[in-house]
């Protein structure tokens, strides 16, 4: 049996509320299927499953808020036989269950092959006591005395939702500044060639197929990471773990306030056209509250641009467990020396915020130089 | 091509599209000669979606070089009216 758990969707998430199940016991599921909707402090998320099989049991009911890592459902994996009515439970544990009024069928065993031990029974009974539950088991959960029902997400006021998101961001950013020794490097990039290339490209295209320059920036970051892969990593335990895949998280401001930074998966392998399509789709779904769990859990670096807000330089705060963030500022016509002459050029500042435990300034500088170089020849992106 | 539209109808269409893109916007208080970006919380993605919607609703071509002409409500009305007249010739 496999367990489907409340996913962690970033450093700012400690718990989530199950909004709805999209599958029921007995339904077949395959890897990548969306099987539940979860509400976090930042957004409503569609949660994917990473196991193929059949839903055996749903352990958490809609409306329940549970910590990250809590088992939400049990999945009978493909190829595994059903064992109707057969529970792996020792006689001693069975007797204890009877004494404590625990239904063994509702207990998730932690022993070998899911065997239910006395400790499992005691744990369920203890949790039930603590909660004052009528039915002792891991499902269903019915309070003895009525308690305020969890607010349906839609019923929450925008202000409350915004406050929760602010708290989530505060927790993640405080953790980042507490734990990550940031260093910052900045460079100015002449965007003249990139903008001329883009303008020529877009001139021949129907409006629905035009590219935004932001997509060039995202792709340039992704490709530059191949040259400095230590920036494409997450901090786990006490060390950095480099990611083979490059999943750039893009910061997207939400209409009701706050922001999310979901991933564009395999960013470096997508063409600019694919990236543009996927970027527009990501922005749309982020603002509609229909991101997928993997999009929030997978970013290996974040890109943020505040140029449209008039910001010249962005000194970003790294989003844990990532180890780097790239910020882009406003593109402005500035005097620039080219071939010995002062000419007006569209200039943009790119800033790297990086974790000094993982990389140093020399490598960070090489990364920014690679981003600059790539943007001087966008046809290679 | 959609049937002939009056200036007021084009204005209503622009405001409806803006309302779909930025639902939180107070469209009644939009100042016609001030840039949308200075009045509304819209970014380049929103602006592109705005231009695409105008193109699809009114069947007018909007080259990228003309985007600045769509920056204000009055600018939009003037530009779209002219583009529709050009297309109808």
Coordinates of N, CA and C in Angstrom, one line a residue, chain A residues 185-195 213 216-218 220-221 224 312-313 326-337 344-352 364-378 381:
Chain A
X185 N 24.8 40.0 -5.7 CA 25.6 40.5 -6.8 C 24.7 41.1 -7.9
X186 N 25.2 42.1 -8.5 CA 24.3 42.8 -9.4 C 25.1 43.1 -10.7
X187 N 24.4 43.1 -11.8 CA 25.0 43.5 -13.1 C 24.0 44.3 -13.9
X188 N 24.5 45.1 -14.8 CA 23.6 45.8 -15.7 C 23.7 45.2 -17.1
X189 N 22.6 45.0 -17.7 CA 22.6 44.3 -19.0 C 22.0 45.2 -20.1
X190 N 22.7 45.2 -21.2 CA 22.2 45.9 -22.4 C 21.2 45.0 -23.0
X191 N 19.9 45.4 -23.0 CA 18.9 44.6 -23.6 C 18.6 45.0 -25.0
X192 N 19.4 45.8 -25.6 CA 19.1 46.3 -27.0 C 18.9 45.2 -28.0
X193 N 19.9 44.2 -28.0 CA 19.8 43.2 -29.0 C 18.6 42.3 -28.7
X194 N 18.4 42.0 -27.5 CA 17.2 41.1 -27.1 C 15.9 41.7 -27.5
X195 N 15.8 43.1 -27.3 CA 14.5 43.7 -27.6 C 14.3 43.8 -29.1
X213 N 9.1 39.9 -23.2 CA 10.5 39.8 -22.9 C 10.8 39.0 -21.6
X216 N 12.2 35.7 -22.2 CA 13.6 35.6 -22.5 C 14.4 35.6 -21.2
X217 N 14.0 36.4 -20.3 CA 14.7 36.4 -19.0 C 14.7 35.1 -18.3
X218 N 13.5 34.5 -18.2 CA 13.3 33.2 -17.6 C 14.2 32.1 -18.2
X220 N 16.8 32.6 -20.1 CA 18.3 32.9 -20.0 C 18.8 32.4 -18.6
X221 N 17.9 32.6 -17.6 CA 18.3 32.1 -16.2 C 18.4 30.6 -16.2
X224 N 21.5 29.5 -18.1 CA 22.8 29.9 -17.4 C 23.0 28.9 -16.2
X312 N 14.3 49.7 -9.9 CA 15.5 49.6 -10.7 C 16.3 48.4 -10.4
X313 N 16.4 48.0 -9.1 CA 17.2 46.9 -8.7 C 16.4 46.1 -7.6
X326 N 16.8 35.2 -8.6 CA 17.3 36.2 -9.5 C 16.2 37.3 -9.7
X327 N 16.6 38.6 -9.5 CA 15.7 39.7 -9.6 C 16.0 40.6 -10.8
X328 N 15.0 40.9 -11.5 CA 15.2 41.9 -12.6 C 14.5 43.2 -12.4
X329 N 15.1 44.3 -12.7 CA 14.6 45.6 -12.5 C 14.0 46.2 -13.8
X330 N 13.7 47.4 -13.7 CA 13.1 48.1 -14.8 C 14.0 48.3 -16.0
X331 N 13.5 48.2 -17.2 CA 14.3 48.4 -18.4 C 14.2 49.9 -18.7
X332 N 15.3 50.6 -18.8 CA 15.3 52.0 -19.0 C 16.3 52.4 -20.0
X333 N 16.0 53.4 -20.8 CA 17.0 53.9 -21.8 C 18.0 54.7 -21.0
X334 N 19.3 54.3 -21.2 CA 20.4 54.9 -20.4 C 21.5 55.2 -21.4
X335 N 22.4 56.2 -21.1 CA 23.6 56.3 -21.9 C 24.5 55.2 -21.7
X336 N 25.0 54.6 -22.8 CA 25.8 53.4 -22.7 C 26.9 53.5 -23.7
X337 N 28.1 53.1 -23.3 CA 29.2 53.2 -24.2 C 29.3 51.9 -25.1
X344 N 22.2 55.7 -26.5 CA 21.1 55.3 -25.6 C 20.8 53.9 -25.8
X345 N 20.7 53.1 -24.8 CA 20.4 51.7 -24.8 C 19.4 51.3 -23.8
X346 N 18.6 50.3 -24.0 CA 17.7 49.9 -22.9 C 18.5 49.0 -22.0
X347 N 18.6 49.5 -20.8 CA 19.4 48.8 -19.8 C 18.6 48.3 -18.6
X348 N 19.0 47.1 -18.2 CA 18.2 46.5 -17.1 C 19.2 45.9 -16.1
X349 N 18.8 46.0 -14.8 CA 19.7 45.4 -13.8 C 19.2 44.0 -13.4
X350 N 20.2 43.1 -13.4 CA 19.9 41.7 -12.9 C 20.6 41.5 -11.6
X351 N 20.0 41.0 -10.6 CA 20.6 40.8 -9.3 C 20.4 39.4 -8.8
X352 N 21.5 38.8 -8.4 CA 21.5 37.5 -7.8 C 21.5 37.5 -6.3
X364 N 28.8 33.0 -8.5 CA 27.6 33.9 -8.7 C 27.9 34.8 -9.8
X365 N 29.1 35.4 -9.9 CA 29.4 36.3 -10.9 C 29.4 35.7 -12.3
X366 N 29.9 34.4 -12.3 CA 29.9 33.7 -13.6 C 28.5 33.4 -14.1
X367 N 27.6 33.2 -13.1 CA 26.2 33.0 -13.5 C 25.6 34.2 -14.1
X368 N 25.8 35.4 -13.5 CA 25.2 36.6 -14.0 C 25.9 36.9 -15.4
X369 N 27.1 36.6 -15.5 CA 27.8 36.9 -16.8 C 27.2 36.0 -17.9
X370 N 26.8 34.8 -17.5 CA 26.2 33.9 -18.5 C 24.8 34.4 -18.9
X371 N 24.1 34.9 -17.9 CA 22.7 35.4 -18.2 C 22.9 36.6 -19.2
X372 N 23.8 37.5 -18.9 CA 24.1 38.6 -19.8 C 24.4 38.1 -21.2
X373 N 25.4 37.2 -21.3 CA 25.8 36.7 -22.6 C 24.7 36.1 -23.4
X374 N 23.8 35.3 -22.7 CA 22.7 34.7 -23.4 C 21.7 35.7 -24.0
X375 N 21.6 36.8 -23.2 CA 20.6 37.8 -23.7 C 21.2 38.6 -24.8
X376 N 22.5 38.5 -25.0 CA 23.0 39.3 -26.2 C 22.8 38.5 -27.5
X377 N 22.4 37.2 -27.4 CA 22.1 36.4 -28.6 C 20.9 35.5 -28.3
X378 N 19.7 36.2 -28.2 CA 18.5 35.5 -27.9 C 18.1 34.4 -28.8
X381 N 18.5 31.0 -27.5 CA 17.7 30.6 -26.3 C 16.6 29.6 -26.7

